Short mmCIF file of C-alpha atoms and ligand atoms in Angstrom, two decimals:
data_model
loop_
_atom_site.label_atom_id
_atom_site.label_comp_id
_atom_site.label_asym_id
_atom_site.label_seq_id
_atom_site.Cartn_x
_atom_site.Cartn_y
_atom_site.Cartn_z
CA UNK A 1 9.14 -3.60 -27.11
CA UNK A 2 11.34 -1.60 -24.70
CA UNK A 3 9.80 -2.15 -20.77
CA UNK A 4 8.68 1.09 -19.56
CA UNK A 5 11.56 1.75 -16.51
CA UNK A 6 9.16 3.39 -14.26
CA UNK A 7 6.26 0.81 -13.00
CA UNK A 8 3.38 2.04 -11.97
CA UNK A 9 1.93 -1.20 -10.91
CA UNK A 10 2.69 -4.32 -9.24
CA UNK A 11 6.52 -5.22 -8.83
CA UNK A 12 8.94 -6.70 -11.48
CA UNK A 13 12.58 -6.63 -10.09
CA UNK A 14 15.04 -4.58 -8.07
CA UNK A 15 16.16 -2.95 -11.56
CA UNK A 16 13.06 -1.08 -11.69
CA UNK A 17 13.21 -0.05 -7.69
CA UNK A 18 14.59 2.97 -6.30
CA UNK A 19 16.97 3.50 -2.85
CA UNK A 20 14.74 1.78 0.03
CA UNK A 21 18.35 0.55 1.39
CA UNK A 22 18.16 1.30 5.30
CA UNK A 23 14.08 -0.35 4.87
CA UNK A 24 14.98 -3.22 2.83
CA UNK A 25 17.98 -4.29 5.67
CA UNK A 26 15.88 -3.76 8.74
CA UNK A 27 13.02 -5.70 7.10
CA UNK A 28 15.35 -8.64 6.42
CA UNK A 29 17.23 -8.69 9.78
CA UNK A 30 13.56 -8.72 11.68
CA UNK A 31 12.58 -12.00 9.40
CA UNK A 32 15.98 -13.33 10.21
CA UNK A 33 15.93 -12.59 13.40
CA UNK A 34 12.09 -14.13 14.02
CA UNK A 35 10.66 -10.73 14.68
CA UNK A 36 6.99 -10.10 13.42
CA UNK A 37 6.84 -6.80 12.02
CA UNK A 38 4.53 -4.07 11.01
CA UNK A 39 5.02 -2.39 8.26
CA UNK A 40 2.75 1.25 7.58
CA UNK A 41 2.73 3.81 5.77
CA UNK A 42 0.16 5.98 3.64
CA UNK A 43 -1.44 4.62 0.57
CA UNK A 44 0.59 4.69 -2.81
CA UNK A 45 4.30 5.27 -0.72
CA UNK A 46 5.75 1.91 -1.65
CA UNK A 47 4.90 -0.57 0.92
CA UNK A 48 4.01 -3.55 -1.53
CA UNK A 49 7.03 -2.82 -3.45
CA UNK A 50 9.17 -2.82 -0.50
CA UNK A 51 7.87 -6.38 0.18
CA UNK A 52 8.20 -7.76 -3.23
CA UNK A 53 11.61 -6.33 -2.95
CA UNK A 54 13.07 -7.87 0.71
CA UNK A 55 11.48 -10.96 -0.35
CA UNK A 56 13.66 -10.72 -3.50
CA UNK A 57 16.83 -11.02 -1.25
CA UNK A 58 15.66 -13.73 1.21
CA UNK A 59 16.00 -16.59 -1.26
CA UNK A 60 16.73 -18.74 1.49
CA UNK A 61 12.87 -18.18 2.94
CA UNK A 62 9.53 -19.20 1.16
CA UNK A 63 8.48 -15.88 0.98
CA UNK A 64 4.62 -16.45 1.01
CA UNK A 65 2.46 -13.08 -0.10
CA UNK A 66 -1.54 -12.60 0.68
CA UNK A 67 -2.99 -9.28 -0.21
CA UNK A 68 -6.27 -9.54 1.63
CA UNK A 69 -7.83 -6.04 0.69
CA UNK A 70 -10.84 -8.06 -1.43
CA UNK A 71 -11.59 -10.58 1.71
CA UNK A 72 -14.99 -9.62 3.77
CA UNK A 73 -14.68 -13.01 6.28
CA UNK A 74 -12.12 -15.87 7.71
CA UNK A 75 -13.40 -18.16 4.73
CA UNK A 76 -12.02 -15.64 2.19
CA UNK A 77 -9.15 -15.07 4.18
CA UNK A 78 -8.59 -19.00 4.00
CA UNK A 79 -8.94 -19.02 0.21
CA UNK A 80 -6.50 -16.41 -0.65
CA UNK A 81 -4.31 -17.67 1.59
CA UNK A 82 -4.33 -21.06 0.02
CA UNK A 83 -3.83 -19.61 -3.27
CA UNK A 84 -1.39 -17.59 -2.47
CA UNK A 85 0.62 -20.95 -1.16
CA UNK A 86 0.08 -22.39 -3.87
CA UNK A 87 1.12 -19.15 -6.28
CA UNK A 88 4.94 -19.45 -4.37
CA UNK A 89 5.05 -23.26 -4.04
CA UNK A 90 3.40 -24.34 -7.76
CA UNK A 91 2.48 -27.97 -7.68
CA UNK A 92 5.03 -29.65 -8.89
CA UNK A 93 7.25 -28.15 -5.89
CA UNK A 94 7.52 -30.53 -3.00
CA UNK A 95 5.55 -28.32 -0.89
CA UNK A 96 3.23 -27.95 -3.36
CA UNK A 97 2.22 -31.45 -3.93
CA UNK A 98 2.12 -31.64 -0.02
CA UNK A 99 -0.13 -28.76 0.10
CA UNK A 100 -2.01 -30.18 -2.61
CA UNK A 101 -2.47 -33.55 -0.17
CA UNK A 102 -3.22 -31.38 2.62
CA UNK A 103 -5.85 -29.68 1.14
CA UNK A 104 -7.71 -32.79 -0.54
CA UNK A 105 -8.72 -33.37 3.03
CA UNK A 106 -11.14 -30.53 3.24
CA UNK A 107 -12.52 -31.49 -0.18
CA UNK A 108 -12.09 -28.48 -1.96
CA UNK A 109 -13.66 -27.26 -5.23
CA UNK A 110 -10.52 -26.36 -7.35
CA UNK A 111 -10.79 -24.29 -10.69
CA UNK A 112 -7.96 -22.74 -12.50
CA UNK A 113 -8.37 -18.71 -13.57
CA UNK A 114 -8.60 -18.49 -17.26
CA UNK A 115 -5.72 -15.62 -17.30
CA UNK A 116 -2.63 -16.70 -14.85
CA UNK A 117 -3.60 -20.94 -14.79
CA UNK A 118 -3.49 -20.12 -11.07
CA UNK A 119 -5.83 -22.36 -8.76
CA UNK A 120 -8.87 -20.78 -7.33
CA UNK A 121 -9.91 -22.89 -4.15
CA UNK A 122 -13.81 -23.04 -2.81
CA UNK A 123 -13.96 -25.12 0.10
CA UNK A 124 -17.48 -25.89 1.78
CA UNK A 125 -17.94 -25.72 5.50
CA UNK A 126 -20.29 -27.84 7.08
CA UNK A 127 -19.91 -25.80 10.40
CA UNK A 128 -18.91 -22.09 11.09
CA UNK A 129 -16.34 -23.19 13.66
CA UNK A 130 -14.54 -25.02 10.83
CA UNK A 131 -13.57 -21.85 9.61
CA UNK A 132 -10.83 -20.82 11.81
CA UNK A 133 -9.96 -24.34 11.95
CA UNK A 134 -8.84 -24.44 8.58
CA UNK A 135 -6.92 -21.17 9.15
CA UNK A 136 -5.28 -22.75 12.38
CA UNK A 137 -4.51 -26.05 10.18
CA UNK A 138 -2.96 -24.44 6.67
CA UNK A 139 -0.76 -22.27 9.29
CA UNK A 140 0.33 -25.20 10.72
CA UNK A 141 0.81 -26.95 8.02
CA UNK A 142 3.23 -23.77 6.73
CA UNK A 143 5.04 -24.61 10.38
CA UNK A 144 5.82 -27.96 9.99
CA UNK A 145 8.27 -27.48 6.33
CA UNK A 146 11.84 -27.42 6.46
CA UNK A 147 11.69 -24.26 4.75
CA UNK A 148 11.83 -21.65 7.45
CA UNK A 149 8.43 -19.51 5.96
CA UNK A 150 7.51 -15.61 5.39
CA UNK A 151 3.76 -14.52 4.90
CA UNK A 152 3.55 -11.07 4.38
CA UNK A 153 -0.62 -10.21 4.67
CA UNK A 154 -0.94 -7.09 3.00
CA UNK A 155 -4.04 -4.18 3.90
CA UNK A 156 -4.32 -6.52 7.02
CA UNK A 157 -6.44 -3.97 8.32
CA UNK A 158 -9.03 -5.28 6.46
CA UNK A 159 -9.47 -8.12 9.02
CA UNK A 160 -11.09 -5.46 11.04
CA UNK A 161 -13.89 -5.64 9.01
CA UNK A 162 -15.05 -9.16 8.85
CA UNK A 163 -18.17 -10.78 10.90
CA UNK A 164 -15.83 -12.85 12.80
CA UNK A 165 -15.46 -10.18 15.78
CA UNK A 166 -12.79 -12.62 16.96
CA UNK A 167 -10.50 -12.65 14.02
CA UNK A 168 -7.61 -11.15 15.55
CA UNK A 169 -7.64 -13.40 18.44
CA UNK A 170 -7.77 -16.38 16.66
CA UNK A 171 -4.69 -15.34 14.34
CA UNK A 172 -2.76 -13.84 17.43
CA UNK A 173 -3.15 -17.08 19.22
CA UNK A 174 -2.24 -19.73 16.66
CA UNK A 175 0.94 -17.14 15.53
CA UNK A 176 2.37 -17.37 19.05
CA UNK A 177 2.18 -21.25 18.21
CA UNK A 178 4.36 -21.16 15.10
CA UNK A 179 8.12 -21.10 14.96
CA UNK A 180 9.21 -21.01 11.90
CA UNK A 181 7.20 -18.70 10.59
CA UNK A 182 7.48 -15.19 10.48
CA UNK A 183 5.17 -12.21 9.48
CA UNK A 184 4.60 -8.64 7.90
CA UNK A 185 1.34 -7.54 8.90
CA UNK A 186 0.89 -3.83 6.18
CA UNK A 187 -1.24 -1.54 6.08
CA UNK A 188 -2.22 1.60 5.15
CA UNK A 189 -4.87 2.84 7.43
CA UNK A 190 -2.47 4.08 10.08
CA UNK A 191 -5.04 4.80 13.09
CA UNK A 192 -6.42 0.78 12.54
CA UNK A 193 -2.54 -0.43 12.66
CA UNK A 194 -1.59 1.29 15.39
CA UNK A 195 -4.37 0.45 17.46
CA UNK A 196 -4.39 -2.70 17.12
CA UNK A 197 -0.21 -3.26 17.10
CA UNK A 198 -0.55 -0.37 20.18
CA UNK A 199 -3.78 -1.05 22.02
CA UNK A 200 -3.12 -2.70 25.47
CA UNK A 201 -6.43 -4.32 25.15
CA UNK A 202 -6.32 -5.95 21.48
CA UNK A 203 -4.67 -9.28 20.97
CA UNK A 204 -1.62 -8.10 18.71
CA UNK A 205 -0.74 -5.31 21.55
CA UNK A 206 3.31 -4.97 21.29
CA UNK A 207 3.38 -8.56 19.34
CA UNK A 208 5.31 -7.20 16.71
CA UNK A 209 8.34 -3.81 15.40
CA UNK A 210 7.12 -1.51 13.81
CA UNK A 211 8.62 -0.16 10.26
CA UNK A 212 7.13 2.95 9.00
CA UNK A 213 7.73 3.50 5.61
CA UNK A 214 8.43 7.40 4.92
CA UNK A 215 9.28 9.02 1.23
CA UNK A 216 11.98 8.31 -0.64
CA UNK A 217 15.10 10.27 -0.46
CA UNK A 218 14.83 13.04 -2.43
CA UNK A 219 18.54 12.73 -4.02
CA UNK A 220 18.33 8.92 -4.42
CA UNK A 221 15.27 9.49 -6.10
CA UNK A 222 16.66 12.63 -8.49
CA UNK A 223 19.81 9.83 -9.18
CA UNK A 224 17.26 6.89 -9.80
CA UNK A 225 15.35 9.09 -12.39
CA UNK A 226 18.24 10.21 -14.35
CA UNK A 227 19.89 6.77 -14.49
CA UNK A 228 16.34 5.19 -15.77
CA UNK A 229 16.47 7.67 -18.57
CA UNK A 230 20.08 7.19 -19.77
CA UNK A 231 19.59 3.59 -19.42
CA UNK A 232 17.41 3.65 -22.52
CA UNK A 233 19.62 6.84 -23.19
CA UNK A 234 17.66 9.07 -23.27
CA UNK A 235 18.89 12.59 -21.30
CA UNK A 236 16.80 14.78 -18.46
CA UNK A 237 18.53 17.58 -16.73
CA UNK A 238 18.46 18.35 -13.37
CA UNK A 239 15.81 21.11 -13.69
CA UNK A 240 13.19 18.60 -15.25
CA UNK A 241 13.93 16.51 -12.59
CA UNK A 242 13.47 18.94 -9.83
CA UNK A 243 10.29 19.99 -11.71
CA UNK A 244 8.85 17.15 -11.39
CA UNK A 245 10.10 16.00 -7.14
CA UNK A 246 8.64 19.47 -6.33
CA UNK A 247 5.12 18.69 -8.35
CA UNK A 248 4.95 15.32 -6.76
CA UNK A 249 6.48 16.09 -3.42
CA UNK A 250 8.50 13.05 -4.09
CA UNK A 251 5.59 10.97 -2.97
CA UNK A 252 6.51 7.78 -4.47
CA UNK A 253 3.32 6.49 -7.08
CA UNK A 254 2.58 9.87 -8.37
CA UNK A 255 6.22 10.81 -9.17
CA UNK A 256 6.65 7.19 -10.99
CA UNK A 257 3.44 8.22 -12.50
CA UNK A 258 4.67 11.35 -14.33
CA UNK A 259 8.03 9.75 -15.00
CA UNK A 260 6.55 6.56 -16.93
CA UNK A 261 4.44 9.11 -18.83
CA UNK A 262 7.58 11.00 -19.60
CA UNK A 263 9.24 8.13 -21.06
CA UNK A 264 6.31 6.61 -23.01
CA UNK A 265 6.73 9.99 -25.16
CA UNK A 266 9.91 8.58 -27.10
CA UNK A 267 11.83 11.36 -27.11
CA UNK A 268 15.75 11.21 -26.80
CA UNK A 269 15.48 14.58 -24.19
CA UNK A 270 13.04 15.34 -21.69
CA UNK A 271 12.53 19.28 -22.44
CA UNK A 272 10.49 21.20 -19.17
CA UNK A 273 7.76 21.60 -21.74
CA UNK A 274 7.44 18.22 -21.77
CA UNK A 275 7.41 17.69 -17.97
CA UNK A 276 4.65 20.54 -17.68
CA UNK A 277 2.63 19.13 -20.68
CA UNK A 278 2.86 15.00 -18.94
CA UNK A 279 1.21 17.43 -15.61
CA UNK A 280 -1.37 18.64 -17.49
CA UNK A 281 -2.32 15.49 -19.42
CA UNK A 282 -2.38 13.31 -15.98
CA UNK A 283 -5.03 16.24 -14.44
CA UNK A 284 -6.99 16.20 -17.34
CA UNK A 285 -6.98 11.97 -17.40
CA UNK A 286 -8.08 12.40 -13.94
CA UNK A 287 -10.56 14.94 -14.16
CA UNK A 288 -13.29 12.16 -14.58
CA UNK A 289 -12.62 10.44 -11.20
CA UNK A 290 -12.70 13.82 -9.20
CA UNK A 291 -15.61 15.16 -10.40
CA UNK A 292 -16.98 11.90 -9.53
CA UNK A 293 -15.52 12.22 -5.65
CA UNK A 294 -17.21 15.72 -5.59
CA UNK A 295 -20.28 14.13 -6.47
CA UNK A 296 -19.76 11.48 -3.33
CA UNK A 297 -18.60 14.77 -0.97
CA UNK A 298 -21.10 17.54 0.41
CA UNK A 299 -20.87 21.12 -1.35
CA UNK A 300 -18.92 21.54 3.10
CA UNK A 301 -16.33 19.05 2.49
CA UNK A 302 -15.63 19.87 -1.09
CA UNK A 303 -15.01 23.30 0.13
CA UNK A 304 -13.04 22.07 3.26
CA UNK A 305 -10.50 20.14 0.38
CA UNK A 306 -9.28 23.05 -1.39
CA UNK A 307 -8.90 24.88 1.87
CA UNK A 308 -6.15 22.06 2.51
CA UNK A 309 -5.18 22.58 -1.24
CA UNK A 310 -4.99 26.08 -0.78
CA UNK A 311 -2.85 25.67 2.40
CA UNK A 312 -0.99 22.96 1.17
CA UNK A 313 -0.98 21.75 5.14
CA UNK A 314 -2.69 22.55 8.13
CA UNK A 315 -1.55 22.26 11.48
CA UNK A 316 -4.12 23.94 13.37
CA UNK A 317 -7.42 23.34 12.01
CA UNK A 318 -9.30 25.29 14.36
CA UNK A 319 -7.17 28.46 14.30
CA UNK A 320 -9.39 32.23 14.02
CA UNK A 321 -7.51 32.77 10.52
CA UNK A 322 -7.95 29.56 8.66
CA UNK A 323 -11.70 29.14 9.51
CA UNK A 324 -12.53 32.76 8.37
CA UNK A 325 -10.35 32.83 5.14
CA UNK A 326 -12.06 29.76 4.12
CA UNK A 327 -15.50 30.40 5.60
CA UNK A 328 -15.67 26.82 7.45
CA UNK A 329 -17.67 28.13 10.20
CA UNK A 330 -17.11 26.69 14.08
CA UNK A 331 -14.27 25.05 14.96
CA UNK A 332 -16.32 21.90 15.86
CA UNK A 333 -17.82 21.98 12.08
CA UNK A 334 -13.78 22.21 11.22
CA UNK A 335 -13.02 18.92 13.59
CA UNK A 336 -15.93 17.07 11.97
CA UNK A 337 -14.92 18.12 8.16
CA UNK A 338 -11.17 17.25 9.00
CA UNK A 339 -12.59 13.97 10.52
CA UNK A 340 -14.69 12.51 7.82
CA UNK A 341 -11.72 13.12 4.88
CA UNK A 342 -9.25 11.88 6.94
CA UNK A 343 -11.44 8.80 7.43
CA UNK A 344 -12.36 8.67 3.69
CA UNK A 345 -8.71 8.45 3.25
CA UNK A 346 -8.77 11.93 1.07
CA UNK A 347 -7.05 13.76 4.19
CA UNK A 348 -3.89 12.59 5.56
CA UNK A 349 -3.25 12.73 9.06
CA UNK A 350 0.43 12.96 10.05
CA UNK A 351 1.44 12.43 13.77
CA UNK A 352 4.73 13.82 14.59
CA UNK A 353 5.83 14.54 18.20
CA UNK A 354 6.32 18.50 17.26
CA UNK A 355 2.23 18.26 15.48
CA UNK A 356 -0.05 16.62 13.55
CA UNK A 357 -0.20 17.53 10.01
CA UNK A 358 -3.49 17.57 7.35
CA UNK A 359 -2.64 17.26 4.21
CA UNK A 360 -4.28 15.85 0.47
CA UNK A 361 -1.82 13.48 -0.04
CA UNK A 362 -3.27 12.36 -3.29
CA UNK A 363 -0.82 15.03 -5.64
CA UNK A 364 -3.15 14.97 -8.73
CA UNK A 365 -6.02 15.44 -6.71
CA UNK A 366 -3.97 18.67 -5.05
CA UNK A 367 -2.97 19.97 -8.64
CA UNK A 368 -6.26 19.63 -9.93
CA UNK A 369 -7.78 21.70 -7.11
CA UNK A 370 -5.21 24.51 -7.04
CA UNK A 371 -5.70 24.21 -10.34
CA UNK A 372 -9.37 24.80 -11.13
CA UNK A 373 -10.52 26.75 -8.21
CA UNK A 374 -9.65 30.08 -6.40
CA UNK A 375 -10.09 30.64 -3.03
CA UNK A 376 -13.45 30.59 -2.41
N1 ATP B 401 11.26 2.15 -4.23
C1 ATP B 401 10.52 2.21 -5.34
N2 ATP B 401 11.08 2.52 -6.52
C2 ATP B 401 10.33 2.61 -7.65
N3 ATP B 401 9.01 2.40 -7.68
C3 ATP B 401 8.40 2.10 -6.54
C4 ATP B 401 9.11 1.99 -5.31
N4 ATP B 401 8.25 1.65 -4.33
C5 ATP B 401 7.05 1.57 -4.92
N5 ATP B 401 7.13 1.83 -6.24
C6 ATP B 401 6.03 1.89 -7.20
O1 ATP B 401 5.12 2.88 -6.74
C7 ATP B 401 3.79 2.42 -6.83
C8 ATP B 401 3.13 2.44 -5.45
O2 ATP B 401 3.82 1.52 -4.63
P1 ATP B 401 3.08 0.39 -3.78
O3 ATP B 401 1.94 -0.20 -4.51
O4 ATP B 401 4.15 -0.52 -3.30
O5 ATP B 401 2.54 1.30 -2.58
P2 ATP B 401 1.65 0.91 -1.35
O6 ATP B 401 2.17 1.70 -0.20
O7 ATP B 401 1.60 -0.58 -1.21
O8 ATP B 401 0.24 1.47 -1.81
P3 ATP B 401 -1.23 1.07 -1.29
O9 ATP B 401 -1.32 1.56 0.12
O10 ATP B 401 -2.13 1.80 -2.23
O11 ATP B 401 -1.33 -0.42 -1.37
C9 ATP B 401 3.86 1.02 -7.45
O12 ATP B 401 3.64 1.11 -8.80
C10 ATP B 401 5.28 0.57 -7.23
O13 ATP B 401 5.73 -0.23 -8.28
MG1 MG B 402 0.00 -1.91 -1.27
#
């Protein structure tokens, strides 16, 4: 069966990635160059991919990967980390049978997923300070390999989260102990990066450059869709294409979205009927999940969203026009609306010198709206 050019999920190989030139090189001189960097952007623009990807070109490296979005404390973090050692250095690799040594010392309980064969690691703590002990000791043990080593810890924001209040200055302190490792701390919730990359008084302040990952170029893009197409040759002409860029703003997932759809049709041309019927069919797929989220919102907020549809952006939330064309009432209720989406991730918040931006950056979610309701 013929591989669907346009993933939607996960990463398979730089055949299947698009542009991310001027990204890709700065990421790979910071890890050669021993910088730590921080790597944001909002959710669903590419920043997993772009990791996958750099770490594709730095053969040279063991190029370690965590994602710790499903971890809640240090003794999670400590098991995915584990497992994701022993995912990039399998145990018959000489790290991997020294890992395997290493780790027989904290007697682990060791069963393999059904699925992927990968191990799954449980290891018992008689005491809570053994905890970040075991963190401090599998970094260290990452340290002391010829191998120079990556670990990229993706949704690191999530560290935020856990009971151990003093997470980050366990991790900051052992890091500024290791030399020959480097790391990509991503994440997506750009206020919790940046404050605690930014914040004078948190443990990672100014530890680390910062890469912020911004859409793709809209002509490498346009190129990257036609030559997917022809590839399996199948034609699209330039108006399809720039159908479907506007629709998706470029905005990285949804326009691979629309794309994959496109080609799963079979067709040896891409008409504009097509492109406006593979629109219609994602909304009505999705029309489930956002009923559901207007369910989880107050009748306020729901009302606030296709406002921002509506608008497309706001700069100025609490301007005379936009609160009485929308009826959203006092430009406090407006602050504390705008607050609560952004911080539900619905909203995004862009900071530019010139002004700060509000806008839904999830494009079905936008369509759907525009779609369905008139101004209220
Ligand atoms: N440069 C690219 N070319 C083609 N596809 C890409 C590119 N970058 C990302 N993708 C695809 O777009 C989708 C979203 O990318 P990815 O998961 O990397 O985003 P993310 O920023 O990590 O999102 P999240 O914040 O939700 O974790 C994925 O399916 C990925 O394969
Ligand atoms: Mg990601």
């Amino acid at each position: 069966m013929k591989v669907n050019p346009f993933i939607t999920s996960g990463y398979i190989s730089k055949k299947y990635f698009c542009d991310r030139k001027k990204e890709i090189a700065s990421l790979q001189t910071y890890m050669r160059n021993g910088v730590n960097t921080t790597l944001v952007s909002p959710r669903r623009m590419g920043k997993t991919g772009l990791i996958h990807r750099a770490f594709e070109d730095l053969k040279d490296f063991g190029c370690v990967y965590v994602d710790i979005m499903p971890t809640r404390s240090i003794e999670d973090f400590n098991r995915l980390l584990s497992e994701a050692i022993f995912h990039k250095f399998p145990e018959k690799t000489s790290i991997g049978k020294k890992f395997w040594e290493f780790l027989r010392g904290f007697r682990p309980l060791i069963s393999y997923d059904s699925i992927t064969g990968q191990p799954q690691i449980e290891i018992s703590y008689q005491m809570e300070s053994q905890k970040p002990q075991t963190l401090k000791s599998i970094l260290q043990f990452l340290n002391a390999q010829d191998k120079k080593i990556i670990v990229a810890i993706d949704e690191f924001q999530q560290i935020t989260t856990y009971p151990e209040k003093n997470m980050e200055a366990i991790l900051r302190s052992e890091i500024q102990t290791l030399n020959n490792i480097n790391f990509i701390f991503c994440g997506s919730k750009r206020s919790v990066m940046y404050d605690m990359f930014s914040n004078a008084k948190r443990p990672f302040y100014q530890s680390t450059s910062f890469l912020s990952l911004e859409k793709i170029d809209r002509k490498e893009y346009a190129k990257f869709i036609v030559k997917q197409f022809n590839k399996s040759n199948i034609t699209i002409s330039k108006v399809c294409v720039d159908f479907i860029l506007d629709w998706t703003k470029n905005y990285t997932f949804y326009t691979q979205y629309i794309c994959n759809k496109l080609f799963s049709y079979s067709e040896k041309e891409i008409t504009l009927k097509m492109v406006t019927h593979a629109c219609r069919e994602t909304l009505a797929e999705q029309a489930t999940t956002f009923n559901q989220l207007r369910q989880l919102l107050t009748t306020a907020q729901w009302n606030y969203l296709i406002a921002i549809a509506k608008e497309g952006k706001i700069t100025q939330p609490t301007a005379q026009n936009f609160l009485m064309k929308y009826k959203i009432g006092t430009p406090s209720n407006s602050k504390r609306l705008l607050k609560t989406l952004c911080e539900k991730d619905i909203i995004l918040e862009q900071i530019s010198l010139k002004e700060t931006t509000y806008e839904i950056y999830d494009m079905f979610l936008y369509h759907w709206l525009l779609d369905n309701y008139d101004v209220i």
